[in-house]
PDB file of C-alpha atoms in Angstrom:
ATOM      1  CA  MET A 183     108.875  85.908 114.798  1.00 31.00           C
ATOM      2  CA  SER A 184     110.366  86.417 111.364  1.00 37.00           C
ATOM      3  CA  THR A 185     112.439  89.531 110.859  1.00 40.00           C
ATOM      4  CA  LEU A 186     112.937  90.984 107.394  1.00 47.00           C
ATOM      5  CA  ASN A 187     114.481  94.244 106.213  1.00 76.00           C
ATOM      6  CA  PRO A 188     112.789  96.804 106.097  1.00 92.00           C
ATOM      7  CA  PHE A 189     110.200  94.953 108.171  1.00 95.00           C
ATOM      8  CA  TYR A 190     110.712  94.395 111.859  1.00 94.00           C
ATOM      9  CA  SER A 191     108.210  91.545 111.743  1.00 95.00           C
ATOM     10  CA  ILE A 192     105.879  90.085 109.164  1.00 95.00           C
ATOM     11  CA  GLY A 193     103.306  87.322 108.944  1.00 96.00           C
ATOM     12  CA  THR A 194     100.486  85.944 106.824  1.00 96.00           C
ATOM     13  CA  TYR A 195      96.971  84.659 107.346  1.00 96.00           C
ATOM     14  CA  THR A 196      94.995  82.508 104.916  1.00 94.00           C
ATOM     15  CA  SER A 197      91.294  83.160 104.380  1.00 92.00           C
ATOM     16  CA  GLY A 198      89.799  80.985 101.653  1.00 90.00           C
ATOM     17  CA  PRO A 199      91.707  81.673  98.425  1.00 93.00           C
ATOM     18  CA  TYR A 200      93.162  84.898  99.831  1.00 94.00           C
ATOM     19  CA  THR A 201      96.422  85.518 101.652  1.00 96.00           C
ATOM     20  CA  VAL A 202      96.423  88.422 104.070  1.00 98.00           C
ATOM     21  CA  HIS A 203      99.850  89.917 104.747  1.00 98.00           C
ATOM     22  CA  ILE A 204     100.569  91.629 108.070  1.00 98.00           C
ATOM     23  CA  GLY A 205     103.767  93.619 108.491  1.00 98.00           C
ATOM     24  CA  PHE A 206     105.368  96.098 110.875  1.00 98.00           C
ATOM     25  CA  THR A 207     108.214  98.191 109.528  1.00 98.00           C
ATOM     26  CA  SER A 208     111.519  98.995 111.209  1.00 97.00           C
ATOM     27  CA  ARG A 209     113.829 102.016 111.272  1.00 96.00           C
ATOM     28  CA  SER A 210     115.487 100.690 108.141  1.00 95.00           C
ATOM     29  CA  ALA A 211     112.285 101.429 106.196  1.00 96.00           C
ATOM     30  CA  GLY A 212     112.742 105.088 107.128  1.00 95.00           C
ATOM     31  CA  ASN A 213     110.239 107.514 108.578  1.00 96.00           C
ATOM     32  CA  LEU A 214     106.735 106.985 107.167  1.00 97.00           C
ATOM     33  CA  GLY A 215     104.985 109.895 108.880  1.00 96.00           C
ATOM     34  CA  LEU A 216     104.477 113.104 106.906  1.00 95.00           C
ATOM     35  CA  HIS A 217     103.614 114.918 110.155  1.00 92.00           C
ATOM     36  CA  VAL A 218     107.063 114.195 111.620  1.00 90.00           C
ATOM     37  CA  ASN A 219     110.092 116.461 111.314  1.00 82.00           C
ATOM     38  CA  ALA A 220     112.624 113.694 110.845  1.00 76.00           C
ATOM     39  CA  GLY A 221     115.469 115.915 109.695  1.00 76.00           C
ATOM     40  CA  GLU A 222     114.882 115.192 106.011  1.00 82.00           C
ATOM     41  CA  PRO A 223     112.498 116.632 103.406  1.00 88.00           C
ATOM     42  CA  HIS A 224     109.040 115.135 103.194  1.00 93.00           C
ATOM     43  CA  THR A 225     109.914 114.024  99.681  1.00 94.00           C
ATOM     44  CA  ALA A 226     112.132 111.421 101.368  1.00 94.00           C
ATOM     45  CA  THR A 227     109.115 110.205 103.349  1.00 96.00           C
ATOM     46  CA  LEU A 228     107.161 109.810 100.115  1.00 96.00           C
ATOM     47  CA  LYS A 229     110.028 107.754  98.693  1.00 95.00           C
ATOM     48  CA  ASN A 230     110.062 105.619 101.855  1.00 96.00           C
ATOM     49  CA  ARG A 231     106.346 104.927 101.444  1.00 96.00           C
ATOM     50  CA  ALA A 232     106.801 104.073  97.777  1.00 95.00           C
ATOM     51  CA  ASP A 233     109.693 101.714  98.535  1.00 95.00           C
ATOM     52  CA  VAL A 234     107.629  99.852 101.136  1.00 96.00           C
ATOM     53  CA  GLN A 235     104.705  99.634  98.720  1.00 95.00           C
ATOM     54  CA  SER A 236     106.996  98.284  95.992  1.00 94.00           C
ATOM     55  CA  LEU A 237     108.433  95.658  98.326  1.00 93.00           C
ATOM     56  CA  CYS A 238     104.917  94.528  99.250  1.00 94.00           C
ATOM     57  CA  GLY A 239     103.857  94.430  95.605  1.00 92.00           C
ATOM     58  CA  SER A 240     100.626  96.138  96.547  1.00 93.00           C
ATOM     59  CA  ALA A 241      98.534  99.118  95.550  1.00 93.00           C
ATOM     60  CA  PRO A 242      99.235 102.313  97.550  1.00 95.00           C
ATOM     61  CA  PHE A 243      98.503 102.119 101.265  1.00 97.00           C
ATOM     62  CA  LEU A 244      95.962 104.404 102.877  1.00 97.00           C
ATOM     63  CA  TYR A 245      97.625 106.466 105.624  1.00 97.00           C
ATOM     64  CA  LEU A 246      95.542 108.454 108.106  1.00 97.00           C
ATOM     65  CA  ASN A 247      95.726 111.772 109.897  1.00 96.00           C
ATOM     66  CA  GLN A 248      95.829 110.208 113.357  1.00 98.00           C
ATOM     67  CA  VAL A 249      94.582 112.277 116.300  1.00 97.00           C
ATOM     68  CA  HIS A 250      94.471 109.847 119.264  1.00 98.00           C
ATOM     69  CA  GLY A 251      90.730 109.329 118.929  1.00 98.00           C
ATOM     70  CA  ALA A 252      88.346 106.477 118.148  1.00 98.00           C
ATOM     71  CA  ASP A 253      86.957 107.355 114.710  1.00 98.00           C
ATOM     72  CA  ILE A 254      87.141 104.764 111.931  1.00 98.00           C
ATOM     73  CA  VAL A 255      86.890 105.321 108.171  1.00 98.00           C
ATOM     74  CA  CYS A 256      86.072 103.049 105.250  1.00 98.00           C
ATOM     75  CA  ALA A 257      88.857 102.895 102.661  1.00 97.00           C
ATOM     76  CA  ASP A 258      86.864 101.220  99.903  1.00 96.00           C
ATOM     77  CA  HIS A 259      86.000 104.315  97.872  1.00 90.00           C
ATOM     78  CA  ILE A 260      89.332 106.113  98.086  1.00 88.00           C
ATOM     79  CA  LEU A 261      91.021 106.267  94.682  1.00 83.00           C
ATOM     80  CA  THR A 262      94.615 105.189  94.124  1.00 78.00           C
ATOM     81  CA  THR A 263      95.364 108.638  92.701  1.00 80.00           C
ATOM     82  CA  GLN A 264      94.297 110.143  96.025  1.00 84.00           C
ATOM     83  CA  ILE A 265      96.831 108.190  98.090  1.00 90.00           C
ATOM     84  CA  SER A 266      99.713 107.394  95.735  1.00 92.00           C
ATOM     85  CA  PRO A 267     103.020 108.753  97.140  1.00 93.00           C
ATOM     86  CA  ASN A 268     104.047 110.153  93.745  1.00 90.00           C
ATOM     87  CA  ASP A 269     102.235 112.706  91.603  1.00 84.00           C
ATOM     88  CA  GLU A 270     100.788 112.215  88.111  1.00 82.00           C
ATOM     89  CA  CYS A 271     104.283 112.617  86.645  1.00 83.00           C
ATOM     90  CA  GLY A 272     105.738 109.974  88.948  1.00 83.00           C
ATOM     91  CA  ALA A 273     107.686 112.515  91.000  1.00 88.00           C
ATOM     92  CA  TYR A 274     108.029 112.871  94.773  1.00 93.00           C
ATOM     93  CA  THR A 275     107.414 116.549  95.437  1.00 93.00           C
ATOM     94  CA  LEU A 276     106.752 118.772  98.426  1.00 93.00           C
ATOM     95  CA  LYS A 277     103.461 119.720  96.791  1.00 93.00           C
ATOM     96  CA  ARG A 278     102.460 116.060  96.701  1.00 93.00           C
ATOM     97  CA  ALA A 279     103.496 115.622 100.348  1.00 94.00           C
ATOM     98  CA  ASP A 280     101.333 118.586 101.333  1.00 93.00           C
ATOM     99  CA  GLN A 281      98.400 117.161  99.358  1.00 92.00           C
ATOM    100  CA  LEU A 282      98.623 113.777 101.051  1.00 94.00           C
ATOM    101  CA  ARG A 283      98.949 115.308 104.496  1.00 92.00           C
ATOM    102  CA  GLU A 284      95.942 117.569 103.938  1.00 92.00           C
ATOM    103  CA  GLN A 285      93.759 114.924 102.271  1.00 92.00           C
ATOM    104  CA  ALA A 286      94.440 112.066 104.681  1.00 95.00           C
ATOM    105  CA  PRO A 287      91.230 111.099 106.515  1.00 96.00           C
ATOM    106  CA  GLN A 288      91.236 112.235 110.140  1.00 97.00           C
ATOM    107  CA  ALA A 289      90.759 108.992 112.041  1.00 98.00           C
ATOM    108  CA  ASP A 290      92.622 106.455 114.141  1.00 99.00           C
ATOM    109  CA  ALA A 291      91.292 103.340 112.452  1.00 99.00           C
ATOM    110  CA  ALA A 292      90.355 102.237 108.948  1.00 98.00           C
ATOM    111  CA  TYR A 293      88.768  99.194 107.366  1.00 99.00           C
ATOM    112  CA  SER A 294      88.246  97.751 103.906  1.00 98.00           C
ATOM    113  CA  THR A 295      85.899  95.111 102.520  1.00 97.00           C
ATOM    114  CA  THR A 296      87.648  95.097  99.143  1.00 95.00           C
ATOM    115  CA  GLY A 297      91.272  94.512 100.149  1.00 95.00           C
ATOM    116  CA  GLN A 298      92.461  98.138  99.955  1.00 96.00           C
ATOM    117  CA  PRO A 299      95.948  98.165 101.554  1.00 97.00           C
ATOM    118  CA  LEU A 300      95.940  99.953 104.919  1.00 98.00           C
ATOM    119  CA  ALA A 301      98.624 101.558 107.088  1.00 98.00           C
ATOM    120  CA  ILE A 302      98.734 102.796 110.673  1.00 99.00           C
ATOM    121  CA  MET A 303     101.679 104.788 112.076  1.00 98.00           C
ATOM    122  CA  VAL A 304     103.178 104.631 115.570  1.00 98.00           C
ATOM    123  CA  ALA A 305     106.269 105.405 117.599  1.00 98.00           C
ATOM    124  CA  ASP A 306     105.287 103.876 121.001  1.00 98.00           C
ATOM    125  CA  CYS A 307     101.495 103.561 120.651  1.00 99.00           C
ATOM    126  CA  ILE A 308     100.064 100.175 119.663  1.00 99.00           C
ATOM    127  CA  PRO A 309      99.586  99.449 115.954  1.00 99.00           C
ATOM    128  CA  LEU A 310      96.841  96.868 115.513  1.00 99.00           C
ATOM    129  CA  VAL A 311      96.021  94.906 112.379  1.00 99.00           C
ATOM    130  CA  PHE A 312      92.725  93.024 112.080  1.00 99.00           C
ATOM    131  CA  VAL A 313      91.450  90.363 109.703  1.00 98.00           C
ATOM    132  CA  GLY A 314      87.799  89.331 109.679  1.00 98.00           C
ATOM    133  CA  GLU A 315      86.569  86.291 107.824  1.00 94.00           C
ATOM    134  CA  LYS A 316      83.258  86.395 105.967  1.00 90.00           C
ATOM    135  CA  SER A 317      80.623  83.670 106.111  1.00 84.00           C
ATOM    136  CA  THR A 318      81.181  82.919 102.409  1.00 84.00           C
ATOM    137  CA  PRO A 319      84.694  81.421 101.999  1.00 73.00           C
ATOM    138  CA  HIS A 320      85.351  83.064  98.628  1.00 83.00           C
ATOM    139  CA  ASP A 321      84.557  86.589  99.843  1.00 91.00           C
ATOM    140  CA  VAL A 322      87.439  89.008 100.324  1.00 94.00           C
ATOM    141  CA  PRO A 323      88.220  89.119 104.062  1.00 97.00           C
ATOM    142  CA  ILE A 324      87.570  92.350 105.915  1.00 98.00           C
ATOM    143  CA  ILE A 325      90.809  94.018 106.987  1.00 99.00           C
ATOM    144  CA  ALA A 326      91.367  96.884 109.403  1.00 99.00           C
ATOM    145  CA  VAL A 327      94.032  98.833 111.255  1.00 99.00           C
ATOM    146  CA  ALA A 328      93.890 100.858 114.461  1.00 99.00           C
ATOM    147  CA  HIS A 329      96.140 103.238 116.397  1.00 99.00           C
ATOM    148  CA  ALA A 330      95.797 102.629 120.132  1.00 99.00           C
ATOM    149  CA  GLY A 331      97.798 104.971 122.303  1.00 98.00           C
ATOM    150  CA  ARG A 332      96.627 105.733 125.828  1.00 98.00           C
ATOM    151  CA  PRO A 333      93.918 108.234 124.737  1.00 98.00           C
ATOM    152  CA  GLY A 334      92.638 106.059 121.911  1.00 98.00           C
ATOM    153  CA  LEU A 335      92.638 102.915 124.017  1.00 99.00           C
ATOM    154  CA  LEU A 336      90.558 104.661 126.678  1.00 99.00           C
ATOM    155  CA  ALA A 337      88.314 106.258 124.036  1.00 98.00           C
ATOM    156  CA  GLY A 338      87.369 102.839 122.672  1.00 99.00           C
ATOM    157  CA  VAL A 339      89.163 102.661 119.325  1.00 99.00           C
ATOM    158  CA  ILE A 340      89.508  98.879 119.629  1.00 99.00           C
ATOM    159  CA  GLN A 341      85.846  98.311 120.457  1.00 99.00           C
ATOM    160  CA  ARG A 342      84.792 100.653 117.653  1.00 99.00           C
ATOM    161  CA  THR A 343      86.955  98.831 115.115  1.00 99.00           C
ATOM    162  CA  VAL A 344      85.709  95.381 116.078  1.00 99.00           C
ATOM    163  CA  ALA A 345      82.072  96.534 116.114  1.00 99.00           C
ATOM    164  CA  THR A 346      82.439  98.083 112.655  1.00 99.00           C
ATOM    165  CA  MET A 347      83.989  94.924 111.225  1.00 98.00           C
ATOM    166  CA  ARG A 348      81.131  92.848 112.596  1.00 98.00           C
ATOM    167  CA  GLU A 349      78.613  95.277 111.146  1.00 98.00           C
ATOM    168  CA  GLN A 350      80.289  94.663 107.784  1.00 97.00           C
ATOM    169  CA  GLY A 351      79.835  90.910 108.111  1.00 96.00           C
ATOM    170  CA  ALA A 352      82.986  89.649 109.826  1.00 96.00           C
ATOM    171  CA  THR A 353      82.152  86.383 111.594  1.00 91.00           C
ATOM    172  CA  GLN A 354      85.582  85.610 113.024  1.00 94.00           C
ATOM    173  CA  ILE A 355      88.124  88.327 113.778  1.00 98.00           C
ATOM    174  CA  HIS A 356      91.842  87.967 114.373  1.00 98.00           C
ATOM    175  CA  ALA A 357      94.056  90.792 115.688  1.00 99.00           C
ATOM    176  CA  TRP A 358      97.817  91.273 115.669  1.00 99.00           C
ATOM    177  CA  LEU A 359      99.554  93.664 118.057  1.00 99.00           C
ATOM    178  CA  GLY A 360     102.647  95.275 116.616  1.00 98.00           C
ATOM    179  CA  PRO A 361     105.619  96.924 118.324  1.00 99.00           C
ATOM    180  CA  SER A 362     104.771  99.449 121.061  1.00 99.00           C
ATOM    181  CA  ILE A 363     106.202 100.640 124.355  1.00 99.00           C
ATOM    182  CA  CYS A 364     105.949  98.020 127.103  1.00 98.00           C
ATOM    183  CA  GLY A 365     104.672  98.357 130.656  1.00 98.00           C
ATOM    184  CA  SER A 366     108.179  98.342 132.111  1.00 97.00           C
ATOM    185  CA  CYS A 367     109.135 101.408 130.049  1.00 97.00           C
ATOM    186  CA  TYR A 368     105.953 103.490 129.807  1.00 98.00           C
ATOM    187  CA  GLU A 369     106.330 105.638 132.929  1.00 98.00           C
ATOM    188  CA  VAL A 370     103.390 107.953 133.665  1.00 98.00           C
ATOM    189  CA  PRO A 371     102.227 110.168 136.561  1.00 98.00           C
ATOM    190  CA  GLU A 372     100.319 108.370 139.305  1.00 98.00           C
ATOM    191  CA  ASP A 373      97.066 110.206 138.540  1.00 98.00           C
ATOM    192  CA  MET A 374      97.280 109.209 134.867  1.00 98.00           C
ATOM    193  CA  ARG A 375      97.690 105.570 135.825  1.00 98.00           C
ATOM    194  CA  GLU A 376      94.751 105.776 138.224  1.00 98.00           C
ATOM    195  CA  HIS A 377      92.546 107.280 135.531  1.00 98.00           C
ATOM    196  CA  ALA A 378      93.476 104.533 133.074  1.00 98.00           C
ATOM    197  CA  ILE A 379      93.001 101.594 135.415  1.00 98.00           C
ATOM    198  CA  GLN A 380      89.544 102.808 136.366  1.00 98.00           C
ATOM    199  CA  GLN A 381      88.539 101.998 132.785  1.00 97.00           C
ATOM    200  CA  ILE A 382      90.945  99.179 131.978  1.00 98.00           C
ATOM    201  CA  PRO A 383      92.430  97.611 135.153  1.00 98.00           C
ATOM    202  CA  GLU A 384      94.783  95.448 133.106  1.00 98.00           C
ATOM    203  CA  THR A 385      96.833  98.518 132.124  1.00 99.00           C
ATOM    204  CA  TYR A 386      98.276  98.790 135.660  1.00 99.00           C
ATOM    205  CA  ALA A 387     102.065  98.515 135.608  1.00 98.00           C
ATOM    206  CA  GLN A 388     105.298  99.610 137.247  1.00 97.00           C
ATOM    207  CA  THR A 389     108.571 100.450 135.582  1.00 96.00           C
ATOM    208  CA  SER A 390     111.703  98.481 136.333  1.00 89.00           C
ATOM    209  CA  GLN A 391     112.479 101.255 138.856  1.00 92.00           C
ATOM    210  CA  GLY A 392     109.140 100.772 140.607  1.00 95.00           C
ATOM    211  CA  THR A 393     107.544 104.010 139.378  1.00 98.00           C
ATOM    212  CA  PRO A 394     103.960 104.240 138.026  1.00 98.00           C
ATOM    213  CA  ALA A 395     103.511 102.940 134.499  1.00 98.00           C
ATOM    214  CA  LEU A 396     100.900 101.723 132.050  1.00 99.00           C
ATOM    215  CA  ASP A 397     100.898  98.469 130.126  1.00 99.00           C
ATOM    216  CA  LEU A 398      98.937  99.382 127.017  1.00 99.00           C
ATOM    217  CA  PRO A 399      99.416  96.006 125.284  1.00 99.00           C
ATOM    218  CA  ALA A 400      98.002  94.197 128.328  1.00 99.00           C
ATOM    219  CA  GLY A 401      95.007  96.517 128.241  1.00 99.00           C
ATOM    220  CA  ALA A 402      94.487  95.953 124.529  1.00 99.00           C
ATOM    221  CA  ILE A 403      94.703  92.186 124.914  1.00 99.00           C
ATOM    222  CA  ALA A 404      92.171  92.265 127.757  1.00 99.00           C
ATOM    223  CA  LEU A 405      89.727  94.255 125.634  1.00 99.00           C
ATOM    224  CA  LEU A 406      90.162  91.962 122.638  1.00 99.00           C
ATOM    225  CA  ASN A 407      89.658  88.871 124.782  1.00 99.00           C
ATOM    226  CA  LYS A 408      86.396  90.314 126.126  1.00 98.00           C
ATOM    227  CA  LEU A 409      85.315  90.968 122.543  1.00 99.00           C
ATOM    228  CA  LYS A 410      86.118  87.339 121.648  1.00 98.00           C
ATOM    229  CA  VAL A 411      88.770  88.336 119.140  1.00 99.00           C
ATOM    230  CA  GLU A 412      91.675  85.950 118.597  1.00 98.00           C
ATOM    231  CA  VAL A 413      94.869  87.815 119.523  1.00 98.00           C
ATOM    232  CA  SER A 414      98.458  87.348 118.385  1.00 98.00           C
ATOM    233  CA  THR A 415     101.494  89.049 119.935  1.00 97.00           C
ATOM    234  CA  ASP A 416     104.016  87.147 117.812  1.00 96.00           C
ATOM    235  CA  LEU A 417     104.888  90.296 115.834  1.00 97.00           C
ATOM    236  CA  ALA A 418     105.136  92.640 118.841  1.00 98.00           C
ATOM    237  CA  ALA A 419     108.144  94.133 120.643  1.00 98.00           C
ATOM    238  CA  CYS A 420     108.997  97.117 122.854  1.00 98.00           C
ATOM    239  CA  THR A 421     109.719 100.209 120.782  1.00 98.00           C
ATOM    240  CA  TYR A 422     111.668 101.822 123.635  1.00 98.00           C
ATOM    241  CA  GLU A 423     113.936  98.816 124.155  1.00 97.00           C
ATOM    242  CA  SER A 424     114.622  97.935 120.520  1.00 96.00           C
ATOM    243  CA  THR A 425     117.153  99.929 118.532  1.00 94.00           C
ATOM    244  CA  SER A 426     115.426  98.753 115.345  1.00 95.00           C
ATOM    245  CA  LEU A 427     112.248 100.743 116.008  1.00 97.00           C
ATOM    246  CA  PHE A 428     111.270 104.392 116.235  1.00 97.00           C
ATOM    247  CA  SER A 429     110.261 105.523 119.729  1.00 98.00           C
ATOM    248  CA  HIS A 430     108.852 108.919 120.679  1.00 96.00           C
ATOM    249  CA  ARG A 431     110.194 108.495 124.203  1.00 96.00           C
ATOM    250  CA  GLY A 432     113.528 107.456 122.772  1.00 96.00           C
ATOM    251  CA  PHE A 433     113.534 110.727 120.835  1.00 96.00           C
ATOM    252  CA  MET A 434     112.507 112.786 123.876  1.00 93.00           C
ATOM    253  CA  ASN A 435     114.670 111.055 126.498  1.00 95.00           C
ATOM    254  CA  ARG A 436     117.723 109.867 124.560  1.00 95.00           C
ATOM    255  CA  GLY A 437     117.859 112.125 121.532  1.00 94.00           C
ATOM    256  CA  GLU A 438     117.194 109.332 119.052  1.00 94.00           C
ATOM    257  CA  ALA A 439     116.192 110.157 115.498  1.00 92.00           C
ATOM    258  CA  PRO A 440     112.435 110.756 115.265  1.00 94.00           C
ATOM    259  CA  GLY A 441     110.175 108.854 112.930  1.00 96.00           C
ATOM    260  CA  ARG A 442     107.188 106.553 112.592  1.00 98.00           C
ATOM    261  CA  ILE A 443     106.984 102.880 111.804  1.00 98.00           C
ATOM    262  CA  ALA A 444     103.836 101.502 110.222  1.00 98.00           C
ATOM    263  CA  GLY A 445     101.592  98.532 110.691  1.00 99.00           C
ATOM    264  CA  LEU A 446     100.521  97.352 107.243  1.00 99.00           C
ATOM    265  CA  VAL A 447      97.926  94.940 105.918  1.00 99.00           C
ATOM    266  CA  TRP A 448      97.273  93.940 102.307  1.00 98.00           C
ATOM    267  CA  VAL A 449      95.572  91.063 100.513  1.00 97.00           C
ATOM    268  CA  THR A 450      96.685  88.858  97.618  1.00 95.00           C
ATOM    269  CA  LYS A 451      94.907  86.101  95.709  1.00 86.00           C
ATOM    270  CA  PRO A 452      96.546  83.430  93.538  1.00 74.00           C
ATOM    271  CA  SER A 453      96.108  84.189  89.848  1.00 66.00           C
TER     272      SER A 453
END
């Protein structure tokens, strides 16, 4: 694992002449969620997004209005002016923040066949980044992101994302799991665990104190293996255990500052 500031972890994947960049931000990147009251104006969140974009050297990332579901959207026809963190005058304003929050597609996954940079936000749920190779080596690889918390995992967001990528022509798909809460820390009521393991037995877990828990990453890996997707956990970590990552449970249980990290994917090609 390579650790860079403001990234918690970052990696690359080569597909023909293209380099696909996969990154997961850390607390030092700041809060990236416009739906989060992080104790600072949303203009600061816009600046955080712009700073991350500048560091990546990419076009603006598409952020979603995530609702713990399984819907996926295509990012190919979304204009840069629709998702840029600054307005037409280059300013970060509350009006612009409201526009982005209202216009963000309501979905928990997104894909692009043209290399549109994509983002997915989490603070304990699993951020997944996907790369799908095309049969023609010089084609732009298909990229995707997905937000898999407990509801989304059970609703089939992973299966939906993989199926959509294959419908778009992906012949070989690779997936990276980013930082999320681990099975030793994700304590849940017994009935919630029972409901989850009826669908995905691999999610069964216990906390370090022996109480009921769910291992969402184990469940995600099991699903991806069944779908014959190559899986990497090299960029993952536990959000609740790491002080470098935002954690919703850390906020609720320990009074930590709230916020959202992002899983990011963007594509470059040598000039």
